[in-house]
């Protein structure tokens, strides 16, 4: 597991209370009574002039052990001193926070600078929220569990924002209908930035499940790693969403026990007017579908319109470790009705089946309706093997097939946030300058300071201002000071 805590601590967001709002100070680590967190929030709930601020007395550190959940019914900003300083612990007997107004319009609640751990409930082990907006920043949610959905967070009918949040080792049931080991979200807008979702477990969507035709989602600068789903969507299940953008992120080492979606299972809404999905500047590496007939070790896509550009699929594996699977294979599997997938400047390398180390099928395609067939278009992309026959049944332009991209091992390679890995390209890679930039991306996966469309004038095969295939731009991290190049 890649260390991220120190990097994410820099993401702490603070804000001042508005005029008319009140400030309440936590001065005790007790579960209840004067100065406790429970008492401060109860006073805020009873006071008008929201949003209120709950802050912690300087120097207060330790664990608040809860005997029952704390309810938040007003717009409120709870600012902890730091996730490494104050922990709220449910002792595996109670949920930690319920966000639910009693009257009026939806409230907005913000929580930051705390660790929320060992919450236990039917849904939402740490936080349960319904029809009230929730913002989490510089927060750690760990070792929470449920009997149904949302190991750490269960939320619906509102807007959810995570910024600089660590969601680790939470769980929902793995052998029944439990969904969203870390996060379960329906009906609203979910924005996840600069976060780390790892080691969570569920039946569907080990790391998270976002599911509803009324979901609009953004996942950016986020690492989703080492999550497990007993059925599908090891890293995540994102189902029937109206719009989705995944950018500058990585799905690494996630697994599913059944047929598909080791890294991500994606179902896109086909309703008129829905925006579809875009995945860009993102890496899928070392994910696995472990079932004997496993497909889509990295990503399965069905229905709607999806564009995948400037991304890398590498070292993903289908099937169990003891046998070559009998299924279709494919790091990327396209299925469903009237599905349109467009691959642009995307790289597939060293994806395998079973115990074999020989590269297997990178792309497979099952069109389930002859009346409304699915379409796969591919442009300026690289495949280690030949795609399954008929997998590309739309445009095929300027692609490289049966070609080794010469990837370097997964590593940070100087990434701006310091915890999202990528596969670098060797200087002799055929992916160099063979790509395109249809989304007009200004950086590669690593973000600011790592420009796209950079070419080395000292290499003969590099044309001016051309883009490399995949999530990484060779030489994009060169910085010039005056007339001197800094390496």
CSV table of C-alpha atoms in Angstrom, one decimal:
chain,number,residue,atom,x,y,z
A,1,UNK,CA,0.0,0.0,0.0
A,2,UNK,CA,1.4,3.4,-1.0
A,3,UNK,CA,1.9,5.8,1.9
A,4,UNK,CA,-0.5,8.8,1.6
A,5,UNK,CA,-1.3,10.1,5.0
A,6,UNK,CA,1.3,12.8,5.1
A,7,UNK,CA,0.5,14.0,1.5
A,8,UNK,CA,-3.2,14.3,2.3
A,9,UNK,CA,-2.7,16.2,5.6
A,10,UNK,CA,-1.8,19.2,3.4
A,11,UNK,CA,-5.3,19.2,2.0
A,12,UNK,CA,-7.0,20.5,5.2
A,13,UNK,CA,-9.6,23.0,4.3
A,14,UNK,CA,-10.7,25.7,6.7
A,15,UNK,CA,-13.4,28.3,6.7
A,16,UNK,CA,-14.7,31.0,9.0
A,17,UNK,CA,-18.2,31.2,10.3
A,18,UNK,CA,-20.6,33.6,8.7
A,19,UNK,CA,-22.0,36.6,10.5
A,20,UNK,CA,-24.8,35.6,12.9
A,21,UNK,CA,-23.5,32.1,13.3
A,22,UNK,CA,-22.2,30.8,16.6
A,23,UNK,CA,-19.0,29.1,17.6
A,24,UNK,CA,-19.0,26.2,20.0
A,25,UNK,CA,-15.7,24.8,21.5
A,26,UNK,CA,-15.0,21.2,22.3
A,27,UNK,CA,-12.8,21.1,25.5
A,28,UNK,CA,-13.4,17.5,26.6
A,29,UNK,CA,-12.9,14.0,25.2
A,30,UNK,CA,-15.9,12.7,27.1
A,31,UNK,CA,-18.8,11.2,25.3
A,32,UNK,CA,-21.3,13.6,26.8
A,33,UNK,CA,-21.5,16.5,29.2
A,34,UNK,CA,-20.2,20.1,29.2
A,35,UNK,CA,-17.4,20.6,26.6
A,36,UNK,CA,-18.0,17.4,24.8
A,37,UNK,CA,-18.4,17.1,21.0
A,38,UNK,CA,-21.9,15.7,21.6
A,39,UNK,CA,-22.8,18.7,23.7
A,40,UNK,CA,-21.3,21.2,21.3
A,41,UNK,CA,-23.3,19.8,18.4
A,42,UNK,CA,-26.5,19.6,20.4
A,43,UNK,CA,-26.1,23.3,21.2
A,44,UNK,CA,-25.5,24.1,17.6
A,45,UNK,CA,-28.6,22.1,16.6
A,46,UNK,CA,-30.7,24.2,19.0
A,47,UNK,CA,-29.4,27.6,17.8
A,48,UNK,CA,-30.5,29.7,14.9
A,49,UNK,CA,-28.2,31.7,12.7
A,50,UNK,CA,-26.5,28.7,11.0
A,51,UNK,CA,-24.0,27.6,9.7
A,52,UNK,CA,-22.4,27.2,13.1
A,53,UNK,CA,-18.8,26.3,13.8
A,54,UNK,CA,-17.7,23.6,16.2
A,55,UNK,CA,-14.0,23.8,16.9
A,56,UNK,CA,-11.6,22.1,19.3
A,57,UNK,CA,-9.7,23.7,22.2
A,58,UNK,CA,-6.0,24.1,21.3
A,59,UNK,CA,-4.0,21.2,22.6
A,60,UNK,CA,-6.9,18.8,22.9
A,61,UNK,CA,-5.9,15.4,21.6
A,62,UNK,CA,-7.0,11.8,22.0
A,63,UNK,CA,-10.0,9.6,21.5
A,64,UNK,CA,-13.7,10.3,21.9
A,65,UNK,CA,-15.5,7.0,22.5
A,66,UNK,CA,-19.1,7.2,21.6
A,67,UNK,CA,-21.9,5.1,23.2
A,68,UNK,CA,-24.5,6.2,20.6
A,69,UNK,CA,-24.6,8.2,17.3
A,70,UNK,CA,-24.4,12.0,17.3
A,71,UNK,CA,-27.2,13.7,15.2
A,72,UNK,CA,-26.6,16.8,13.2
A,73,UNK,CA,-29.7,18.7,12.1
A,74,UNK,CA,-28.4,22.2,11.3
A,75,UNK,CA,-25.9,23.6,8.8
A,76,UNK,CA,-22.6,23.1,10.7
A,77,UNK,CA,-18.9,23.1,10.2
A,78,UNK,CA,-17.0,20.7,12.6
A,79,UNK,CA,-13.3,21.5,12.4
A,80,UNK,CA,-11.1,19.1,14.1
A,81,UNK,CA,-7.4,19.8,14.9
A,82,UNK,CA,-6.1,17.0,12.6
A,83,UNK,CA,-6.9,13.4,11.8
A,84,UNK,CA,-3.8,12.4,13.7
A,85,UNK,CA,-4.8,14.2,16.8
A,86,UNK,CA,-8.5,13.5,17.5
A,87,UNK,CA,-10.3,10.2,16.9
A,88,UNK,CA,-14.0,9.6,17.2
A,89,UNK,CA,-14.5,5.9,17.9
A,90,UNK,CA,-17.7,3.9,17.8
A,91,UNK,CA,-16.2,0.8,19.5
A,92,UNK,CA,-18.0,-1.3,16.8
A,93,UNK,CA,-21.3,-0.8,18.5
A,94,UNK,CA,-22.7,2.4,17.1
A,95,UNK,CA,-22.7,4.7,14.0
A,96,UNK,CA,-20.8,7.9,14.6
A,97,UNK,CA,-22.8,10.7,12.9
A,98,UNK,CA,-26.4,10.9,11.5
A,99,UNK,CA,-26.9,14.0,9.3
A,100,UNK,CA,-30.6,14.6,9.1
A,101,UNK,CA,-32.5,17.9,9.4
A,102,UNK,CA,-35.8,18.0,11.3
A,103,UNK,CA,-37.5,20.7,9.2
A,104,UNK,CA,-36.9,23.1,6.3
A,105,UNK,CA,-34.6,23.2,3.4
A,106,UNK,CA,-31.5,20.9,3.0
A,107,UNK,CA,-28.6,21.7,5.3
A,108,UNK,CA,-24.9,21.7,4.5
A,109,UNK,CA,-22.6,20.0,6.9
A,110,UNK,CA,-18.8,20.0,6.8
A,111,UNK,CA,-16.5,17.7,8.8
A,112,UNK,CA,-12.7,18.0,8.8
A,113,UNK,CA,-9.6,17.2,10.8
A,114,UNK,CA,-10.7,14.0,12.5
A,115,UNK,CA,-10.4,10.3,12.3
A,116,UNK,CA,-13.7,8.4,12.3
A,117,UNK,CA,-13.2,4.8,13.2
A,118,UNK,CA,-15.0,1.6,14.3
A,119,UNK,CA,-18.5,2.8,13.6
A,120,UNK,CA,-21.0,0.0,13.2
A,121,UNK,CA,-24.6,0.2,11.8
A,122,UNK,CA,-27.0,-1.2,9.3
A,123,UNK,CA,-26.1,1.5,6.7
A,124,UNK,CA,-23.3,4.1,7.0
A,125,UNK,CA,-21.0,2.9,9.7
A,126,UNK,CA,-19.4,6.3,10.3
A,127,UNK,CA,-21.8,8.7,8.6
A,128,UNK,CA,-25.4,8.4,7.4
A,129,UNK,CA,-26.9,11.4,5.5
A,130,UNK,CA,-30.2,11.8,3.7
A,131,UNK,CA,-31.1,14.9,1.7
A,132,UNK,CA,-28.5,17.1,3.3
A,133,UNK,CA,-25.3,18.2,1.7
A,134,UNK,CA,-22.0,16.9,3.1
A,135,UNK,CA,-18.4,18.0,2.7
A,136,UNK,CA,-15.5,16.0,4.1
A,137,UNK,CA,-12.0,17.4,4.1
A,138,UNK,CA,-8.7,16.1,5.6
A,139,UNK,CA,-10.6,13.3,7.3
A,140,UNK,CA,-9.7,9.7,7.9
A,141,UNK,CA,-12.5,7.0,7.9
A,142,UNK,CA,-11.2,3.7,8.9
A,143,UNK,CA,-12.4,0.2,10.1
A,144,UNK,CA,-16.1,1.1,10.0
A,145,UNK,CA,-18.6,-1.6,9.1
A,146,UNK,CA,-22.3,-2.2,8.2
A,147,UNK,CA,-24.7,-5.1,7.7
A,148,UNK,CA,-26.1,-3.5,4.4
A,149,UNK,CA,-24.5,-0.7,2.5
A,150,UNK,CA,-21.8,2.0,2.9
A,151,UNK,CA,-19.1,0.7,5.3
A,152,UNK,CA,-18.0,4.3,6.1
A,153,UNK,CA,-20.6,6.5,4.3
A,154,UNK,CA,-24.2,6.0,3.2
A,155,UNK,CA,-25.7,9.0,1.5
A,156,UNK,CA,-28.6,9.8,-0.9
A,157,UNK,CA,-30.5,12.7,-2.4
A,158,UNK,CA,-27.9,15.4,-1.9
A,159,UNK,CA,-24.3,16.5,-2.8
A,160,UNK,CA,-21.3,14.8,-1.4
A,161,UNK,CA,-17.7,16.3,-1.5
A,162,UNK,CA,-14.5,14.6,-0.4
A,163,UNK,CA,-11.3,16.5,-0.5
A,164,UNK,CA,-8.1,15.1,0.9
A,165,UNK,CA,-10.0,12.2,2.6
A,166,UNK,CA,-8.5,8.8,3.5
A,167,UNK,CA,-11.1,5.9,3.3
A,168,UNK,CA,-9.4,2.7,4.4
A,169,UNK,CA,-10.3,-0.8,5.7
A,170,UNK,CA,-14.1,-0.3,5.9
A,171,UNK,CA,-16.4,-3.1,5.0
A,172,UNK,CA,-19.9,-4.1,3.9
A,173,UNK,CA,-21.0,-7.8,3.6
A,174,UNK,CA,-19.0,-9.6,0.9
A,175,UNK,CA,-21.2,-12.6,0.3
A,176,UNK,CA,-24.7,-11.1,0.0
A,177,UNK,CA,-26.0,-7.8,-1.3
A,178,UNK,CA,-23.7,-5.4,0.6
A,179,UNK,CA,-22.5,-2.5,-1.5
A,180,UNK,CA,-19.9,0.2,-1.2
A,181,UNK,CA,-17.3,-1.1,1.3
A,182,UNK,CA,-16.1,2.5,1.7
A,183,UNK,CA,-18.8,4.7,0.3
A,184,UNK,CA,-22.4,4.1,-0.9
A,185,UNK,CA,-24.1,7.1,-2.7
A,186,UNK,CA,-27.2,7.5,-4.8
A,187,UNK,CA,-29.1,10.4,-6.3
A,188,UNK,CA,-27.1,13.6,-6.3
A,189,UNK,CA,-23.6,15.0,-7.2
A,190,UNK,CA,-20.5,13.3,-5.8
A,191,UNK,CA,-17.1,15.0,-6.1
A,192,UNK,CA,-14.1,13.1,-4.9
A,193,UNK,CA,-10.7,14.9,-5.1
A,194,UNK,CA,-7.2,14.3,-3.7
A,195,UNK,CA,-8.4,11.3,-1.8
A,196,UNK,CA,-7.2,7.7,-1.1
A,197,UNK,CA,-9.7,4.8,-1.0
A,198,UNK,CA,-8.0,1.5,-0.1
A,199,UNK,CA,-8.4,-1.8,1.6
A,200,UNK,CA,-12.2,-1.7,1.7
A,201,UNK,CA,-14.5,-4.7,1.1
A,202,UNK,CA,-18.0,-5.4,-0.1
A,203,UNK,CA,-20.0,-7.6,-2.3
A,204,UNK,CA,-20.5,-4.9,-5.0
A,205,UNK,CA,-18.1,-2.0,-5.2
A,206,UNK,CA,-15.3,-2.8,-2.7
A,207,UNK,CA,-14.1,0.8,-2.5
A,208,UNK,CA,-17.3,2.7,-3.4
A,209,UNK,CA,-20.6,2.4,-5.2
A,210,UNK,CA,-22.2,5.3,-6.9
A,211,UNK,CA,-25.5,4.2,-8.4
A,212,UNK,CA,-28.6,6.0,-9.8
A,213,UNK,CA,-29.6,7.7,-13.1
A,214,UNK,CA,-29.6,10.9,-11.1
A,215,UNK,CA,-25.9,10.7,-10.1
A,216,UNK,CA,-23.4,13.1,-11.5
A,217,UNK,CA,-19.9,12.3,-10.4
A,218,UNK,CA,-16.3,13.6,-10.6
A,219,UNK,CA,-13.3,11.6,-9.3
A,220,UNK,CA,-10.0,13.5,-9.7
A,221,UNK,CA,-6.5,13.2,-8.3
A,222,UNK,CA,-7.5,10.1,-6.4
A,223,UNK,CA,-6.0,6.7,-5.8
A,224,UNK,CA,-8.3,3.7,-5.5
A,225,UNK,CA,-6.2,0.7,-4.3
A,226,UNK,CA,-6.4,-2.8,-2.9
A,227,UNK,CA,-10.1,-3.0,-2.6
A,228,UNK,CA,-12.1,-6.2,-2.9
A,229,UNK,CA,-15.6,-7.1,-4.1
A,230,UNK,CA,-17.0,-10.6,-3.7
A,231,UNK,CA,-19.1,-10.1,-6.9
A,232,UNK,CA,-18.2,-7.2,-9.2
A,233,UNK,CA,-16.4,-3.8,-9.1
A,234,UNK,CA,-13.4,-4.5,-6.9
A,235,UNK,CA,-12.4,-0.8,-6.8
A,236,UNK,CA,-15.8,0.7,-7.6
A,237,UNK,CA,-19.2,0.1,-9.1
A,238,UNK,CA,-20.5,3.3,-10.8
A,239,UNK,CA,-23.9,2.3,-12.1
A,240,UNK,CA,-26.4,4.0,-14.5
A,241,UNK,CA,-24.8,7.5,-13.9
A,242,UNK,CA,-26.0,10.5,-15.9
A,243,UNK,CA,-22.5,12.0,-16.0
A,244,UNK,CA,-19.0,10.9,-14.9
A,245,UNK,CA,-15.5,12.3,-15.2
A,246,UNK,CA,-12.5,10.4,-13.9
A,247,UNK,CA,-9.2,12.3,-14.2
A,248,UNK,CA,-5.6,12.2,-13.0
A,249,UNK,CA,-6.4,9.1,-10.9
A,250,UNK,CA,-5.4,5.5,-10.6
A,251,UNK,CA,-7.1,2.1,-9.9
A,252,UNK,CA,-4.4,-0.2,-8.6
A,253,UNK,CA,-4.5,-3.7,-7.1
A,254,UNK,CA,-8.2,-4.0,-6.8
A,255,UNK,CA,-9.9,-7.5,-7.2
A,256,UNK,CA,-13.3,-9.0,-7.7
A,257,UNK,CA,-14.3,-12.6,-6.9
A,258,UNK,CA,-16.7,-12.9,-9.8
A,259,UNK,CA,-16.8,-12.2,-13.5
A,260,UNK,CA,-16.0,-8.6,-14.2
A,261,UNK,CA,-14.8,-5.2,-13.2
A,262,UNK,CA,-11.7,-5.9,-11.2
A,263,UNK,CA,-10.8,-2.2,-11.1
A,264,UNK,CA,-14.1,-0.6,-12.0
A,265,UNK,CA,-17.6,-1.7,-13.2
A,266,UNK,CA,-19.2,1.2,-15.1
A,267,UNK,CA,-22.8,1.4,-16.3
A,268,UNK,CA,-23.7,4.6,-18.1
A,269,UNK,CA,-27.2,6.0,-18.5
A,270,UNK,CA,-28.5,5.9,-22.0
A,271,UNK,CA,-31.3,8.5,-21.4
A,272,UNK,CA,-31.4,11.4,-23.8
A,273,UNK,CA,-29.6,14.4,-22.6
A,274,UNK,CA,-27.3,12.6,-20.2
A,275,UNK,CA,-23.6,13.5,-20.7
A,276,UNK,CA,-22.1,10.0,-20.4
A,277,UNK,CA,-18.6,9.2,-19.0
A,278,UNK,CA,-15.1,10.5,-19.6
A,279,UNK,CA,-12.0,8.8,-18.2
A,280,UNK,CA,-8.7,10.6,-18.9
A,281,UNK,CA,-5.2,10.8,-17.6
A,282,UNK,CA,-5.9,7.7,-15.5
A,283,UNK,CA,-4.0,4.4,-14.8
A,284,UNK,CA,-5.5,0.9,-14.4
A,285,UNK,CA,-2.8,-1.4,-13.1
A,286,UNK,CA,-2.6,-4.8,-11.3
A,287,UNK,CA,-6.3,-5.2,-11.0
A,288,UNK,CA,-7.9,-8.7,-11.2
A,289,UNK,CA,-11.1,-10.6,-12.0
A,290,UNK,CA,-10.5,-13.8,-10.1
A,291,UNK,CA,-13.4,-15.9,-11.3
A,292,UNK,CA,-12.7,-18.8,-13.6
A,293,UNK,CA,-14.6,-17.1,-16.4
A,294,UNK,CA,-13.3,-13.6,-15.4
A,295,UNK,CA,-13.5,-10.7,-17.9
A,296,UNK,CA,-12.7,-7.1,-17.5
A,297,UNK,CA,-9.8,-7.3,-15.1
A,298,UNK,CA,-9.5,-3.6,-15.2
A,299,UNK,CA,-12.7,-2.0,-16.5
A,300,UNK,CA,-16.1,-3.2,-17.7
A,301,UNK,CA,-18.3,-0.6,-19.6
A,302,UNK,CA,-21.9,-1.1,-20.6
A,303,UNK,CA,-24.7,1.2,-22.0
A,304,UNK,CA,-24.5,4.9,-22.8
A,305,UNK,CA,-21.5,6.8,-24.1
A,306,UNK,CA,-18.0,6.5,-22.7
A,307,UNK,CA,-14.8,8.2,-23.8
A,308,UNK,CA,-11.4,6.9,-22.5
A,309,UNK,CA,-8.4,9.0,-23.5
A,310,UNK,CA,-4.8,9.4,-22.6
A,311,UNK,CA,-5.0,6.5,-20.1
A,312,UNK,CA,-3.0,3.3,-19.4
A,313,UNK,CA,-4.1,-0.3,-18.8
A,314,UNK,CA,-1.2,-2.4,-17.7
A,315,UNK,CA,-0.5,-5.6,-15.8
A,316,UNK,CA,-4.1,-6.4,-15.1
A,317,UNK,CA,-5.0,-10.1,-14.9
A,318,UNK,CA,-8.1,-12.3,-15.5
A,319,UNK,CA,-8.9,-15.5,-13.8
A,320,UNK,CA,-7.6,-17.4,-10.8
A,321,UNK,CA,-3.9,-17.9,-10.2
A,322,UNK,CA,-4.1,-21.7,-10.8
A,323,UNK,CA,-5.7,-21.9,-14.2
A,324,UNK,CA,-6.2,-20.0,-17.5
A,325,UNK,CA,-9.8,-18.8,-17.5
A,326,UNK,CA,-12.3,-20.0,-20.1
A,327,UNK,CA,-14.0,-16.6,-20.5
A,328,UNK,CA,-13.3,-13.9,-23.1
A,329,UNK,CA,-10.6,-12.2,-21.2
A,330,UNK,CA,-9.9,-8.5,-21.7
A,331,UNK,CA,-8.4,-5.8,-19.5
A,332,UNK,CA,-11.3,-3.7,-21.0
A,333,UNK,CA,-14.7,-5.4,-21.6
A,334,UNK,CA,-17.4,-3.6,-23.5
A,335,UNK,CA,-21.0,-4.9,-23.2
A,336,UNK,CA,-24.6,-3.8,-22.9
A,337,UNK,CA,-27.1,-2.3,-25.3
A,338,UNK,CA,-26.4,0.7,-27.6
A,339,UNK,CA,-23.0,1.2,-25.8
A,340,UNK,CA,-20.6,3.5,-27.5
A,341,UNK,CA,-17.0,3.5,-26.3
A,342,UNK,CA,-14.3,5.6,-27.9
A,343,UNK,CA,-10.6,5.0,-27.0
A,344,UNK,CA,-8.2,7.8,-27.8
A,345,UNK,CA,-4.5,7.8,-27.2
A,346,UNK,CA,-4.9,4.9,-24.7
A,347,UNK,CA,-2.3,2.2,-24.0
A,348,UNK,CA,-2.7,-1.5,-23.2
A,349,UNK,CA,0.4,-3.5,-22.0
A,350,UNK,CA,1.1,-6.8,-20.3
A,351,UNK,CA,-2.5,-7.7,-19.4
A,352,UNK,CA,-2.6,-11.4,-18.8
A,353,UNK,CA,-4.9,-14.4,-18.1
A,354,UNK,CA,-4.5,-17.0,-15.3
A,355,UNK,CA,-0.9,-18.1,-14.5
A,356,UNK,CA,0.4,-17.1,-17.9
A,357,UNK,CA,2.8,-14.3,-18.3
A,358,UNK,CA,2.1,-14.0,-22.0
A,359,UNK,CA,0.0,-10.9,-22.8
A,360,UNK,CA,-3.6,-11.8,-23.4
A,361,UNK,CA,-6.5,-10.0,-25.0
A,362,UNK,CA,-6.5,-6.3,-24.2
A,363,UNK,CA,-10.0,-5.5,-25.4
A,364,UNK,CA,-13.1,-7.7,-25.8
A,365,UNK,CA,-16.6,-6.7,-26.9
A,366,UNK,CA,-20.0,-8.4,-26.4
A,367,UNK,CA,-22.9,-6.7,-28.2
A,368,UNK,CA,-26.0,-8.0,-26.4
A,369,UNK,CA,-28.6,-6.6,-28.8
A,370,UNK,CA,-28.5,-7.0,-32.6
A,371,UNK,CA,-31.2,-4.3,-32.9
A,372,UNK,CA,-29.1,-1.7,-31.0
A,373,UNK,CA,-25.5,-2.9,-31.4
A,374,UNK,CA,-22.6,-1.5,-29.4
A,375,UNK,CA,-19.8,0.4,-31.1
A,376,UNK,CA,-16.2,0.7,-30.2
A,377,UNK,CA,-14.0,3.3,-31.9
A,378,UNK,CA,-10.2,3.4,-31.4
A,379,UNK,CA,-7.8,6.2,-32.4
A,380,UNK,CA,-4.1,6.7,-31.8
A,381,UNK,CA,-3.9,3.9,-29.3
A,382,UNK,CA,-1.5,1.0,-28.6
A,383,UNK,CA,-2.3,-2.7,-27.9
A,384,UNK,CA,0.2,-5.3,-26.7
A,385,UNK,CA,-1.9,-7.9,-28.5
A,386,UNK,CA,-4.5,-7.9,-31.2
A,387,UNK,CA,-8.0,-7.1,-29.9
A,388,UNK,CA,-10.6,-9.8,-30.0
A,389,UNK,CA,-12.0,-10.3,-33.5
A,390,UNK,CA,-14.8,-7.8,-34.0
A,391,UNK,CA,-14.0,-5.9,-30.8
A,392,UNK,CA,-13.3,-2.7,-32.8
A,393,UNK,CA,-16.4,-2.4,-35.0
A,394,UNK,CA,-16.2,1.4,-35.5
A,395,UNK,CA,-13.4,3.7,-36.5
A,396,UNK,CA,-9.8,2.4,-36.2
A,397,UNK,CA,-7.3,5.1,-36.9
A,398,UNK,CA,-3.5,5.3,-36.5
A,399,UNK,CA,-3.3,2.5,-33.9
A,400,UNK,CA,-0.4,0.3,-33.0
A,401,UNK,CA,-1.2,-3.5,-32.6
A,402,UNK,CA,0.9,-6.3,-31.2
A,403,UNK,CA,3.3,-3.8,-29.8
A,404,UNK,CA,5.2,-3.7,-26.5
A,405,UNK,CA,4.9,-0.2,-25.0
A,406,UNK,CA,8.1,-0.7,-23.0
A,407,UNK,CA,6.6,0.5,-19.7
A,408,UNK,CA,8.6,1.1,-16.5
A,409,UNK,CA,7.3,-0.3,-13.2
A,410,UNK,CA,4.5,1.5,-11.5
A,411,UNK,CA,5.9,4.3,-9.4
A,412,UNK,CA,5.3,8.0,-8.4
A,413,UNK,CA,7.6,9.5,-11.0
A,414,UNK,CA,7.4,12.9,-9.3
A,415,UNK,CA,3.6,13.2,-9.2
A,416,UNK,CA,2.4,16.5,-7.9
A,417,UNK,CA,0.3,15.0,-5.0
A,418,UNK,CA,2.9,12.4,-4.2
A,419,UNK,CA,0.7,9.3,-3.9
A,420,UNK,CA,-0.8,8.5,-7.3
A,421,UNK,CA,1.4,6.2,-9.3
A,422,UNK,CA,1.8,5.8,-13.1
A,423,UNK,CA,3.8,3.7,-15.5
A,424,UNK,CA,6.5,5.8,-17.2
A,425,UNK,CA,7.6,5.2,-20.8
A,426,UNK,CA,11.1,4.1,-21.8
A,427,UNK,CA,12.7,6.7,-24.1
A,428,UNK,CA,12.6,4.1,-26.9
A,429,UNK,CA,8.9,3.3,-26.4
A,430,UNK,CA,6.8,3.3,-29.6
A,431,UNK,CA,4.1,5.1,-27.6
A,432,UNK,CA,6.3,8.3,-27.6
A,433,UNK,CA,4.8,11.0,-29.8
A,434,UNK,CA,2.3,8.5,-31.3
A,435,UNK,CA,-0.7,9.7,-29.5
A,436,UNK,CA,-3.2,12.5,-29.6
A,437,UNK,CA,-4.8,15.0,-27.3
A,438,UNK,CA,-8.5,15.3,-28.2
A,439,UNK,CA,-9.4,16.6,-24.7
A,440,UNK,CA,-6.8,19.4,-24.9
A,441,UNK,CA,-5.2,18.2,-21.7
A,442,UNK,CA,-2.5,20.5,-20.4
A,443,UNK,CA,-0.7,18.0,-18.2
A,444,UNK,CA,-0.3,14.2,-18.0
A,445,UNK,CA,-1.7,12.2,-15.1
A,446,UNK,CA,0.7,13.7,-12.6
A,447,UNK,CA,-0.8,17.1,-12.9
A,448,UNK,CA,0.7,20.6,-12.7
A,449,UNK,CA,4.4,20.7,-13.7
A,450,UNK,CA,4.1,17.7,-16.1
A,451,UNK,CA,3.0,19.1,-19.4
A,452,UNK,CA,1.3,17.3,-22.3
A,453,UNK,CA,2.6,17.5,-25.9
A,454,UNK,CA,6.3,17.7,-24.9
A,455,UNK,CA,8.9,16.5,-27.4
A,456,UNK,CA,12.6,16.0,-26.9
A,457,UNK,CA,14.5,17.6,-29.8
A,458,UNK,CA,17.4,15.2,-29.1
A,459,UNK,CA,15.3,12.1,-30.1
A,460,UNK,CA,15.0,11.4,-33.8
A,461,UNK,CA,11.5,9.9,-33.6
A,462,UNK,CA,9.9,12.8,-31.8
A,463,UNK,CA,7.9,15.4,-33.7
A,464,UNK,CA,7.3,18.9,-32.4
A,465,UNK,CA,4.5,19.2,-29.8
A,466,UNK,CA,3.2,15.6,-30.2
A,467,UNK,CA,1.5,13.7,-27.4
A,468,UNK,CA,2.6,10.3,-26.1
A,469,UNK,CA,0.1,7.4,-25.9
A,470,UNK,CA,-1.1,6.7,-22.3
A,471,UNK,CA,-1.3,8.5,-19.0
A,472,UNK,CA,2.4,9.5,-18.9
A,473,UNK,CA,4.2,12.0,-21.0
A,474,UNK,CA,7.9,11.3,-21.5
A,475,UNK,CA,9.9,14.4,-20.7
A,476,UNK,CA,6.8,16.3,-19.5
A,477,UNK,CA,8.6,16.9,-16.2
A,478,UNK,CA,11.5,18.9,-17.7
A,479,UNK,CA,11.7,22.4,-16.2
A,480,UNK,CA,13.6,25.2,-17.8
A,481,UNK,CA,15.3,27.9,-15.7
A,482,UNK,CA,16.7,30.6,-18.0
A,483,UNK,CA,18.5,28.8,-20.8
A,484,UNK,CA,19.3,25.7,-18.7
A,485,UNK,CA,17.3,22.5,-18.5
A,486,UNK,CA,16.8,21.1,-15.0
A,487,UNK,CA,16.5,17.3,-14.9
